[in-house]
mmCIF file of C-alpha atoms and ligand atoms in Angstrom:
data_model
loop_
_atom_site.group_PDB
_atom_site.id
_atom_site.type_symbol
_atom_site.label_atom_id
_atom_site.label_comp_id
_atom_site.label_asym_id
_atom_site.label_seq_id
_atom_site.Cartn_x
_atom_site.Cartn_y
_atom_site.Cartn_z
ATOM 1 C CA MET A 1 167.680 12.269 32.428
ATOM 2 C CA ASN A 2 164.466 12.655 34.350
ATOM 3 C CA ALA A 3 165.428 11.649 37.886
ATOM 4 C CA SER A 4 161.943 10.339 38.597
ATOM 5 C CA LEU A 5 162.136 7.456 36.120
ATOM 6 C CA PRO A 6 162.853 3.975 37.533
ATOM 7 C CA LYS A 7 166.578 3.106 37.586
ATOM 8 C CA GLN A 8 165.951 -0.481 36.628
ATOM 9 C CA VAL A 9 163.178 -2.276 34.737
ATOM 10 C CA LYS A 10 162.201 -5.883 34.121
ATOM 11 C CA ILE A 11 161.686 -6.771 30.491
ATOM 12 C CA VAL A 12 159.525 -9.853 29.971
ATOM 13 C CA GLU A 13 160.349 -11.394 26.616
ATOM 14 C CA VAL A 14 157.089 -12.677 25.132
ATOM 15 C CA GLY A 15 158.294 -13.453 21.593
ATOM 16 C CA PRO A 16 158.247 -17.246 21.850
ATOM 17 C CA ARG A 17 154.569 -17.127 22.889
ATOM 18 C CA ASP A 18 152.808 -13.912 21.905
ATOM 19 C CA GLY A 19 155.242 -13.440 19.040
ATOM 20 C CA LEU A 20 154.988 -16.847 17.441
ATOM 21 C CA GLN A 21 151.359 -17.763 18.224
ATOM 22 C CA ASN A 22 150.059 -15.895 15.213
ATOM 23 C CA GLU A 23 152.416 -17.442 12.626
ATOM 24 C CA LYS A 24 150.475 -19.391 10.021
ATOM 25 C CA GLU A 25 153.222 -21.874 9.099
ATOM 26 C CA SER A 26 154.012 -24.409 11.779
ATOM 27 C CA ILE A 27 157.413 -23.622 13.302
ATOM 28 C CA PRO A 28 159.410 -26.690 14.342
ATOM 29 C CA ALA A 29 159.863 -27.089 18.098
ATOM 30 C CA ASP A 30 163.659 -27.087 17.753
ATOM 31 C CA VAL A 31 163.543 -23.565 16.270
ATOM 32 C CA LYS A 32 161.393 -22.362 19.175
ATOM 33 C CA ILE A 33 163.766 -24.073 21.607
ATOM 34 C CA GLU A 34 166.797 -22.404 20.054
ATOM 35 C CA LEU A 35 165.017 -19.042 20.234
ATOM 36 C CA VAL A 36 164.263 -19.486 23.960
ATOM 37 C CA ASN A 37 167.842 -20.653 24.611
ATOM 38 C CA ARG A 38 169.266 -17.610 22.818
ATOM 39 C CA LEU A 39 166.975 -15.332 24.852
ATOM 40 C CA THR A 40 168.040 -17.053 28.064
ATOM 41 C CA ALA A 41 171.679 -16.488 27.127
ATOM 42 C CA ALA A 42 170.912 -12.815 26.411
ATOM 43 C CA GLY A 43 170.054 -12.320 30.087
ATOM 44 C CA PHE A 44 166.244 -12.127 30.397
ATOM 45 C CA VAL A 45 164.971 -13.031 33.845
ATOM 46 C CA ASN A 46 161.465 -13.790 32.554
ATOM 47 C CA ILE A 47 160.591 -15.423 29.232
ATOM 48 C CA GLU A 48 157.048 -16.286 28.158
ATOM 49 C CA ALA A 49 157.981 -19.538 26.503
ATOM 50 C CA ALA A 50 154.736 -21.321 25.606
ATOM 51 C CA SER A 51 150.999 -21.526 25.895
ATOM 52 C CA PHE A 52 148.832 -24.449 27.024
ATOM 53 C CA VAL A 53 145.660 -23.469 25.214
ATOM 54 C CA SER A 54 143.395 -25.470 22.946
ATOM 55 C CA PRO A 55 145.341 -26.439 19.789
ATOM 56 C CA LYS A 56 142.055 -26.005 17.913
ATOM 57 C CA TRP A 57 142.126 -22.339 18.874
ATOM 58 C CA VAL A 58 145.859 -21.663 18.474
ATOM 59 C CA PRO A 59 147.509 -24.463 16.451
ATOM 60 C CA GLN A 60 150.993 -22.888 16.554
ATOM 61 C CA MET A 61 151.204 -23.486 20.322
ATOM 62 C CA ALA A 62 150.535 -27.232 20.004
ATOM 63 C CA THR A 63 154.262 -27.948 20.461
ATOM 64 C CA SER A 64 154.400 -26.317 23.900
ATOM 65 C CA THR A 65 155.119 -29.513 25.835
ATOM 66 C CA GLU A 66 158.040 -30.290 23.524
ATOM 67 C CA VAL A 67 159.343 -26.730 23.779
ATOM 68 C CA MET A 68 159.225 -26.670 27.571
ATOM 69 C CA ALA A 69 160.949 -30.082 27.712
ATOM 70 C CA GLY A 70 163.657 -29.062 25.257
ATOM 71 C CA ILE A 71 164.822 -25.694 26.557
ATOM 72 C CA THR A 72 167.958 -25.316 28.636
ATOM 73 C CA ARG A 73 166.855 -23.536 31.782
ATOM 74 C CA LYS A 74 169.003 -21.091 33.623
ATOM 75 C CA PRO A 75 168.480 -21.015 37.392
ATOM 76 C CA GLY A 76 166.605 -17.915 38.471
ATOM 77 C CA VAL A 77 164.922 -17.366 35.094
ATOM 78 C CA ILE A 78 161.119 -17.507 35.153
ATOM 79 C CA TYR A 79 159.715 -19.464 32.193
ATOM 80 C CA SER A 80 156.032 -18.510 31.923
ATOM 81 C CA VAL A 81 153.169 -20.174 30.085
ATOM 82 C CA LEU A 82 149.551 -19.248 29.384
ATOM 83 C CA THR A 83 146.886 -21.396 31.044
ATOM 84 C CA PRO A 84 143.236 -20.563 30.294
ATOM 85 C CA ASN A 85 141.818 -23.431 32.389
ATOM 86 C CA MET A 86 142.715 -26.463 34.527
ATOM 87 C CA LYS A 87 143.597 -28.543 31.488
ATOM 88 C CA GLY A 88 146.201 -25.913 30.615
ATOM 89 C CA PHE A 89 147.357 -25.723 34.225
ATOM 90 C CA GLU A 90 147.899 -29.475 34.459
ATOM 91 C CA ALA A 91 149.994 -29.382 31.283
ATOM 92 C CA ALA A 92 151.942 -26.404 32.644
ATOM 93 C CA LEU A 93 152.613 -28.208 35.914
ATOM 94 C CA ALA A 94 153.803 -31.323 34.104
ATOM 95 C CA ALA A 95 156.037 -29.128 31.929
ATOM 96 C CA GLY A 96 157.645 -27.491 34.956
ATOM 97 C CA ALA A 97 156.496 -23.931 34.250
ATOM 98 C CA ASP A 98 157.700 -21.356 36.791
ATOM 99 C CA GLU A 99 154.752 -19.048 36.239
ATOM 100 C CA VAL A 100 151.262 -19.518 34.851
ATOM 101 C CA VAL A 101 149.366 -16.722 33.168
ATOM 102 C CA ILE A 102 145.603 -16.438 33.379
ATOM 103 C CA PHE A 103 144.230 -14.068 30.783
ATOM 104 C CA SER A 104 141.013 -12.156 30.647
ATOM 105 C CA SER A 105 139.968 -8.885 29.114
ATOM 106 C CA ALA A 106 138.610 -5.468 30.004
ATOM 107 C CA SER A 107 136.209 -5.903 27.080
ATOM 108 C CA GLU A 108 133.324 -8.389 27.205
ATOM 109 C CA ALA A 109 133.308 -8.723 23.442
ATOM 110 C CA PHE A 110 136.975 -9.681 23.301
ATOM 111 C CA ALA A 111 136.667 -12.189 26.167
ATOM 112 C CA GLN A 112 133.998 -14.010 24.158
ATOM 113 C CA LYS A 113 136.116 -14.097 20.997
ATOM 114 C CA ASN A 114 139.378 -15.052 22.687
ATOM 115 C CA ILE A 115 138.387 -17.463 25.436
ATOM 116 C CA ASN A 116 134.754 -18.181 24.597
ATOM 117 C CA CYS A 117 133.241 -16.900 27.840
ATOM 118 C CA SER A 118 132.325 -13.709 29.677
ATOM 119 C CA ILE A 119 134.772 -11.857 31.914
ATOM 120 C CA ALA A 120 132.923 -13.072 35.022
ATOM 121 C CA GLU A 121 132.966 -16.682 33.768
ATOM 122 C CA SER A 122 136.681 -16.405 33.038
ATOM 123 C CA ILE A 123 137.360 -15.279 36.604
ATOM 124 C CA GLU A 124 135.395 -18.258 37.940
ATOM 125 C CA ARG A 125 137.363 -20.589 35.659
ATOM 126 C CA PHE A 126 140.634 -19.021 36.848
ATOM 127 C CA ARG A 127 139.773 -19.471 40.524
ATOM 128 C CA GLU A 128 140.699 -23.155 40.357
ATOM 129 C CA VAL A 129 143.838 -22.399 38.371
ATOM 130 C CA ALA A 130 144.873 -19.761 40.900
ATOM 131 C CA GLU A 131 144.313 -22.115 43.835
ATOM 132 C CA ALA A 132 146.277 -24.881 42.117
ATOM 133 C CA ALA A 133 149.124 -22.470 41.350
ATOM 134 C CA LYS A 134 149.312 -21.410 45.002
ATOM 135 C CA GLN A 135 149.241 -25.042 46.212
ATOM 136 C CA ASN A 136 152.077 -25.875 43.858
ATOM 137 C CA LYS A 137 154.013 -22.697 44.685
ATOM 138 C CA ILE A 138 153.956 -21.533 41.074
ATOM 139 C CA ARG A 139 153.906 -17.811 40.368
ATOM 140 C CA LEU A 140 150.583 -16.482 39.087
ATOM 141 C CA ARG A 141 150.271 -13.650 36.588
ATOM 142 C CA GLY A 142 147.093 -12.097 35.253
ATOM 143 C CA SER A 143 146.845 -10.453 31.866
ATOM 144 C CA ILE A 144 144.123 -7.998 30.840
ATOM 145 C CA SER A 145 143.564 -7.653 27.103
ATOM 146 C CA CYS A 146 142.005 -4.601 25.477
ATOM 147 C CA SER A 147 142.811 -2.258 28.351
ATOM 148 C CA PHE A 148 142.992 0.693 25.938
ATOM 149 C CA GLY A 149 140.538 -0.272 23.204
ATOM 150 C CA CYS A 150 138.839 -3.295 21.680
ATOM 151 C CA PRO A 151 138.598 -4.466 18.066
ATOM 152 C CA TYR A 152 134.966 -5.473 18.609
ATOM 153 C CA GLN A 153 133.465 -2.937 21.000
ATOM 154 C CA GLY A 154 135.749 0.083 20.455
ATOM 155 C CA GLU A 155 136.232 2.154 23.594
ATOM 156 C CA VAL A 156 136.955 0.467 26.885
ATOM 157 C CA ALA A 157 136.169 2.309 30.126
ATOM 158 C CA VAL A 158 138.943 2.698 32.660
ATOM 159 C CA ASP A 159 136.444 1.399 35.260
ATOM 160 C CA SER A 160 136.355 -1.920 33.394
ATOM 161 C CA VAL A 161 140.147 -2.228 33.527
ATOM 162 C CA SER A 162 140.152 -1.368 37.222
ATOM 163 C CA ASP A 163 137.385 -3.903 37.895
ATOM 164 C CA VAL A 164 139.338 -6.749 36.255
ATOM 165 C CA VAL A 165 142.553 -5.719 38.049
ATOM 166 C CA GLN A 166 140.697 -6.023 41.366
ATOM 167 C CA ARG A 167 139.282 -9.422 40.456
ATOM 168 C CA LEU A 168 142.697 -10.760 39.404
ATOM 169 C CA ARG A 169 144.256 -9.266 42.547
ATOM 170 C CA ASP A 170 141.653 -11.088 44.632
ATOM 171 C CA LEU A 171 142.585 -14.360 42.930
ATOM 172 C CA GLY A 172 146.138 -13.844 44.248
ATOM 173 C CA CYS A 173 148.028 -12.694 41.152
ATOM 174 C CA ASP A 174 151.655 -11.815 41.809
ATOM 175 C CA GLU A 175 151.793 -9.582 38.745
ATOM 176 C CA ILE A 176 149.167 -8.056 36.452
ATOM 177 C CA ASP A 177 149.643 -7.013 32.811
ATOM 178 C CA ILE A 178 147.764 -4.067 31.397
ATOM 179 C CA ALA A 179 147.671 -5.003 27.732
ATOM 180 C CA ASP A 180 147.088 -2.954 24.619
ATOM 181 C CA THR A 181 146.146 -5.914 22.433
ATOM 182 C CA ILE A 182 145.499 -3.862 19.313
ATOM 183 C CA GLY A 183 148.024 -1.087 19.926
ATOM 184 C CA VAL A 184 145.590 1.835 19.909
ATOM 185 C CA GLY A 185 146.523 3.431 23.233
ATOM 186 C CA THR A 186 148.214 6.828 23.356
ATOM 187 C CA ALA A 187 150.543 8.287 25.970
ATOM 188 C CA ARG A 188 148.180 10.403 28.084
ATOM 189 C CA GLN A 189 145.512 7.706 28.061
ATOM 190 C CA VAL A 190 148.103 5.141 29.122
ATOM 191 C CA GLN A 191 149.134 7.328 32.053
ATOM 192 C CA ASN A 192 145.512 7.764 33.111
ATOM 193 C CA VAL A 193 144.836 4.029 33.038
ATOM 194 C CA MET A 194 148.111 3.119 34.779
ATOM 195 C CA GLN A 195 147.590 5.714 37.511
ATOM 196 C CA ARG A 196 144.068 4.472 38.091
ATOM 197 C CA VAL A 197 144.981 0.784 38.355
ATOM 198 C CA ALA A 198 147.948 1.635 40.604
ATOM 199 C CA GLN A 199 145.238 2.425 43.176
ATOM 200 C CA ASP A 200 144.061 -1.192 42.917
ATOM 201 C CA PHE A 201 147.369 -3.083 42.779
ATOM 202 C CA PRO A 202 150.999 -2.333 43.732
ATOM 203 C CA VAL A 203 152.566 -0.307 40.939
ATOM 204 C CA ALA A 204 155.785 -2.325 41.211
ATOM 205 C CA ALA A 205 153.871 -5.447 40.114
ATOM 206 C CA LEU A 206 151.957 -3.897 37.217
ATOM 207 C CA SER A 207 153.313 -4.337 33.717
ATOM 208 C CA GLY A 208 152.783 -2.632 30.376
ATOM 209 C CA HIS A 209 152.148 -4.977 27.430
ATOM 210 C CA PHE A 210 152.058 -2.878 24.284
ATOM 211 C CA HIS A 211 151.448 -3.940 20.713
ATOM 212 C CA ASP A 212 152.764 -1.490 18.142
ATOM 213 C CA THR A 213 149.992 -1.300 15.541
ATOM 214 C CA TYR A 214 149.861 2.502 15.492
ATOM 215 C CA GLY A 215 153.547 3.043 16.305
ATOM 216 C CA GLN A 216 152.755 4.294 19.821
ATOM 217 C CA ALA A 217 154.343 1.538 21.885
ATOM 218 C CA LEU A 218 157.643 3.259 22.740
ATOM 219 C CA ALA A 219 155.834 6.487 23.594
ATOM 220 C CA ASN A 220 153.459 4.475 25.761
ATOM 221 C CA ILE A 221 156.366 2.801 27.516
ATOM 222 C CA TYR A 222 157.978 6.155 28.228
ATOM 223 C CA ALA A 223 154.641 7.490 29.479
ATOM 224 C CA SER A 224 154.339 4.423 31.738
ATOM 225 C CA LEU A 225 157.863 4.928 33.105
ATOM 226 C CA GLU A 226 156.868 8.455 34.068
ATOM 227 C CA VAL A 227 154.086 7.088 36.279
ATOM 228 C CA GLY A 228 156.288 4.438 37.895
ATOM 229 C CA ILE A 229 155.692 1.296 35.816
ATOM 230 C CA SER A 230 158.861 -0.805 35.761
ATOM 231 C CA ILE A 231 157.845 -4.055 34.025
ATOM 232 C CA PHE A 232 157.395 -4.176 30.256
ATOM 233 C CA HIS A 233 156.642 -6.933 27.783
ATOM 234 C CA SER A 234 158.226 -7.028 24.354
ATOM 235 C CA SER A 235 158.941 -9.457 21.517
ATOM 236 C CA VAL A 236 162.289 -10.022 19.896
ATOM 237 C CA ALA A 237 162.149 -8.830 16.259
ATOM 238 C CA GLY A 238 158.728 -7.303 16.990
ATOM 239 C CA LEU A 239 157.099 -10.673 16.389
ATOM 240 C CA GLY A 240 153.465 -11.184 17.001
ATOM 241 C CA GLY A 241 149.830 -10.420 16.822
ATOM 242 C CA CYS A 242 146.767 -12.023 18.281
ATOM 243 C CA PRO A 243 144.761 -14.560 16.264
ATOM 244 C CA TYR A 244 141.604 -13.074 17.812
ATOM 245 C CA ALA A 245 142.474 -9.417 17.078
ATOM 246 C CA LYS A 246 142.732 -9.146 13.297
ATOM 247 C CA GLY A 247 145.056 -6.432 12.025
ATOM 248 C CA ALA A 248 146.872 -6.049 15.350
ATOM 249 C CA ALA A 249 150.622 -5.757 14.899
ATOM 250 C CA GLY A 250 153.251 -7.522 16.956
ATOM 251 C CA ASN A 251 154.443 -6.533 20.375
ATOM 252 C CA VAL A 252 156.838 -3.638 20.605
ATOM 253 C CA SER A 253 160.233 -4.997 19.607
ATOM 254 C CA THR A 254 162.594 -5.898 22.419
ATOM 255 C CA GLU A 255 165.573 -4.413 20.583
ATOM 256 C CA ASP A 256 163.798 -1.029 20.355
ATOM 257 C CA VAL A 257 162.856 -1.129 24.045
ATOM 258 C CA LEU A 258 166.409 -2.025 25.070
ATOM 259 C CA PHE A 259 167.800 0.780 22.909
ATOM 260 C CA LEU A 260 165.414 3.204 24.620
ATOM 261 C CA MET A 261 166.374 1.975 28.098
ATOM 262 C CA GLN A 262 170.067 2.128 27.257
ATOM 263 C CA GLY A 263 169.668 5.757 26.200
ATOM 264 C CA LEU A 264 167.804 6.570 29.398
ATOM 265 C CA GLY A 265 170.471 4.884 31.539
ATOM 266 C CA ILE A 266 167.882 2.415 32.871
ATOM 267 C CA GLN A 267 169.309 -1.002 33.762
ATOM 268 C CA THR A 268 167.788 -4.127 32.194
ATOM 269 C CA GLY A 269 170.578 -6.694 32.651
ATOM 270 C CA ILE A 270 170.073 -7.770 29.024
ATOM 271 C CA ASP A 271 172.698 -7.912 26.286
ATOM 272 C CA LEU A 272 171.196 -5.940 23.372
ATOM 273 C CA ASN A 273 173.644 -7.437 20.855
ATOM 274 C CA ALA A 274 172.619 -10.958 21.784
ATOM 275 C CA VAL A 275 168.954 -9.975 21.340
ATOM 276 C CA VAL A 276 169.745 -8.519 17.907
ATOM 277 C CA ASP A 277 171.279 -11.896 16.989
ATOM 278 C CA ALA A 278 168.224 -13.756 18.295
ATOM 279 C CA GLY A 279 165.990 -11.414 16.280
ATOM 280 C CA GLN A 280 167.971 -11.995 13.107
ATOM 281 C CA PHE A 281 167.910 -15.752 13.761
ATOM 282 C CA ILE A 282 164.128 -16.018 14.070
ATOM 283 C CA SER A 283 163.514 -13.556 11.219
ATOM 284 C CA ALA A 284 165.767 -15.614 8.919
ATOM 285 C CA HIS A 285 163.744 -18.682 9.843
ATOM 286 C CA LEU A 286 160.475 -16.872 9.103
ATOM 287 C CA GLY A 287 161.919 -15.559 5.830
ATOM 288 C CA ARG A 288 161.352 -11.883 6.517
ATOM 289 C CA LYS A 289 163.014 -8.825 7.960
ATOM 290 C CA ALA A 290 162.743 -8.195 11.692
ATOM 291 C CA VAL A 291 160.040 -5.677 12.628
ATOM 292 C CA SER A 292 162.529 -3.767 14.737
ATOM 293 C CA ARG A 293 164.054 -0.433 13.771
ATOM 294 C CA ALA A 294 166.879 -0.690 16.313
ATOM 295 C CA GLY A 295 167.428 -4.388 15.648
ATOM 296 C CA ASN A 296 167.781 -3.915 11.900
ATOM 297 C CA ALA A 297 169.902 -0.757 12.277
ATOM 298 C CA LEU A 298 172.294 -2.484 14.650
ATOM 299 C CA ALA A 299 172.497 -5.567 12.420
ATOM 300 C CA ALA A 300 173.203 -3.375 9.358
ATOM 301 C CA LYS A 301 175.886 -1.429 11.240
ATOM 302 C CA ARG A 302 177.817 -4.645 11.843
ATOM 303 C CA LEU A 303 177.978 -5.257 8.085
ATOM 304 C CA ALA A 304 179.086 -1.701 7.271
HETATM 305 P P1 HMG B 1 136.173 -23.899 24.369
HETATM 306 O O1 HMG B 1 136.040 -24.433 22.970
HETATM 307 O O2 HMG B 1 135.071 -23.075 24.931
HETATM 308 O O3 HMG B 1 136.555 -25.029 25.431
HETATM 309 O O4 HMG B 1 137.509 -23.050 24.425
HETATM 310 P P2 HMG B 1 136.155 -26.503 25.653
HETATM 311 O O5 HMG B 1 136.381 -26.751 27.119
HETATM 312 O O6 HMG B 1 134.824 -26.788 25.065
HETATM 313 O O7 HMG B 1 137.275 -27.299 24.849
HETATM 314 C C1 HMG B 1 137.316 -27.404 23.443
HETATM 315 C C2 HMG B 1 138.410 -28.376 23.049
HETATM 316 O O8 HMG B 1 139.680 -27.855 23.416
HETATM 317 C C3 HMG B 1 138.328 -29.717 23.765
HETATM 318 O O9 HMG B 1 138.880 -30.708 22.913
HETATM 319 C C4 HMG B 1 139.235 -29.530 24.945
HETATM 320 O O10 HMG B 1 139.765 -30.761 25.458
HETATM 321 C C5 HMG B 1 140.341 -28.704 24.347
HETATM 322 P P3 HMG B 1 137.929 -31.798 22.157
HETATM 323 O O11 HMG B 1 137.213 -32.508 23.283
HETATM 324 O O12 HMG B 1 137.013 -30.977 21.301
HETATM 325 O O13 HMG B 1 138.897 -32.642 21.401
HETATM 326 N N1 HMG B 1 141.019 -27.878 25.337
HETATM 327 C C6 HMG B 1 142.341 -27.817 25.520
HETATM 328 N N2 HMG B 1 143.357 -28.458 24.907
HETATM 329 C C7 HMG B 1 144.604 -28.188 25.336
HETATM 330 N N3 HMG B 1 144.871 -27.293 26.328
HETATM 331 C C8 HMG B 1 143.876 -26.642 26.946
HETATM 332 C C9 HMG B 1 142.549 -26.891 26.532
HETATM 333 N N4 HMG B 1 141.357 -26.426 26.941
HETATM 334 C C10 HMG B 1 140.422 -27.033 26.207
HETATM 335 N N5 HMG B 1 144.157 -25.762 27.908
HETATM 336 C C11 HMG B 1 139.413 -22.182 25.579
HETATM 337 C C12 HMG B 1 137.916 -22.374 25.601
HETATM 338 C C13 HMG B 1 139.759 -21.223 26.685
HETATM 339 C C14 HMG B 1 140.093 -23.524 25.817
HETATM 340 C C15 HMG B 1 139.808 -21.647 24.188
HETATM 341 O O14 HMG B 1 139.031 -20.532 23.915
HETATM 342 C C16 HMG B 1 141.274 -21.268 24.105
HETATM 343 O O15 HMG B 1 142.153 -22.124 24.149
HETATM 344 N N6 HMG B 1 141.533 -19.969 23.947
HETATM 345 C C17 HMG B 1 142.900 -19.461 23.899
HETATM 346 C C18 HMG B 1 142.995 -18.359 22.898
HETATM 347 C C19 HMG B 1 144.389 -17.829 22.890
HETATM 348 O O16 HMG B 1 145.354 -18.535 23.224
HETATM 349 N N7 HMG B 1 144.526 -16.567 22.485
HETATM 350 C C20 HMG B 1 145.807 -15.932 22.416
HETATM 351 C C21 HMG B 1 146.438 -15.725 23.752
HETATM 352 S S1 HMG B 1 145.800 -14.305 24.610
HETATM 353 C C22 HMG B 1 146.739 -13.017 23.977
HETATM 354 O O17 HMG B 1 147.487 -13.193 23.063
HETATM 355 C C23 HMG B 1 146.630 -11.694 24.651
HETATM 356 C C24 HMG B 1 147.856 -11.324 25.488
HETATM 357 O O18 HMG B 1 149.035 -11.327 24.725
HETATM 358 C C25 HMG B 1 147.651 -9.927 26.078
HETATM 359 C C26 HMG B 1 147.220 -8.951 24.977
HETATM 360 O O19 HMG B 1 148.015 -8.613 24.134
HETATM 361 O O20 HMG B 1 146.034 -8.619 25.019
HETATM 362 C C27 HMG B 1 148.032 -12.300 26.681
HETATM 363 MG MG1 MG B 2 149.681 -9.680 23.417
#
């Protein structure tokens, strides 16, 4: 093992939000609640459970209040929700969210498509949300889409990523996600971007959020580990996609990430078998196979 890799990482399970938001058929709240409860039982310390966005923009997340009210919370677990504006924040506060996520983009074109405003306007809109989060002692996370490429404008300059990191830092974010929304990043590029933004924000509070469209997510996670990143986002069963990034695949699957970490001897505190079960549960509900090589292999091995 490479001694310079972190000994422990935090895996943020984003399946219930990023994973399910793109599903066309409405998923009953009780299924989402059972998924979150299974993930809680599996040992995650941070689960992105819901999203208080406009239901006109993302209809699947319209049940978020019900989901947040129905889950069985484990003390110490952070249940996060997306909040694009004060309306979302007020709903998040009422729902008892532990962390709110403000989300912008390193690409102007994507910001317009996803949140209907420019990057600068989004930061102004988030200022109020950030202040309200601080007043209410709720953790604040910032997420930066298209940090490695954009479906509308193509290349994204590392300066743009760094600029948005600094703006989110100045709003008081506790953690910042560097997101590969469309999964086009490759290992060396990921290291370059991560090393650059580590000059703007503490590396221990930066996270890698990789979608797996081009099959590079695990390589990108390994590349990130090599430059000191120790927080990663993933979706059980590889669920996901973004309604405003056509053709983007789901997040890297949690089962695959856990299998990688297990092999590297990196602690996650998460029970891989329980995650495999959760992945099979939600995939059965969706009527398709999990998009997880490790998850499906481990499930098949049990039947052998
Ligand atoms: P807008 O249309 O410019 O806003 O949307 P508006 O203020 O004119 O509001 C339009 C309607 O939405 C109004 O209702 C508002 O009340 C309502 P009407 O009066 O027409 O009946 N509304 C809301 N309802 C519930 N909750 C709210 C809310 N806000 C307004 N919070 C807006 C602007 C930001 C609201 C919209 O663009 C939006 O909701 N966008 C969210 C898109 C989204 O959720 N995308 C996916 C998540 S981001 C992602 O997946 C990327 C990530 O995973 C990282 C990565 O991979 O890149 C995080
Ligand atoms: Mg995403």
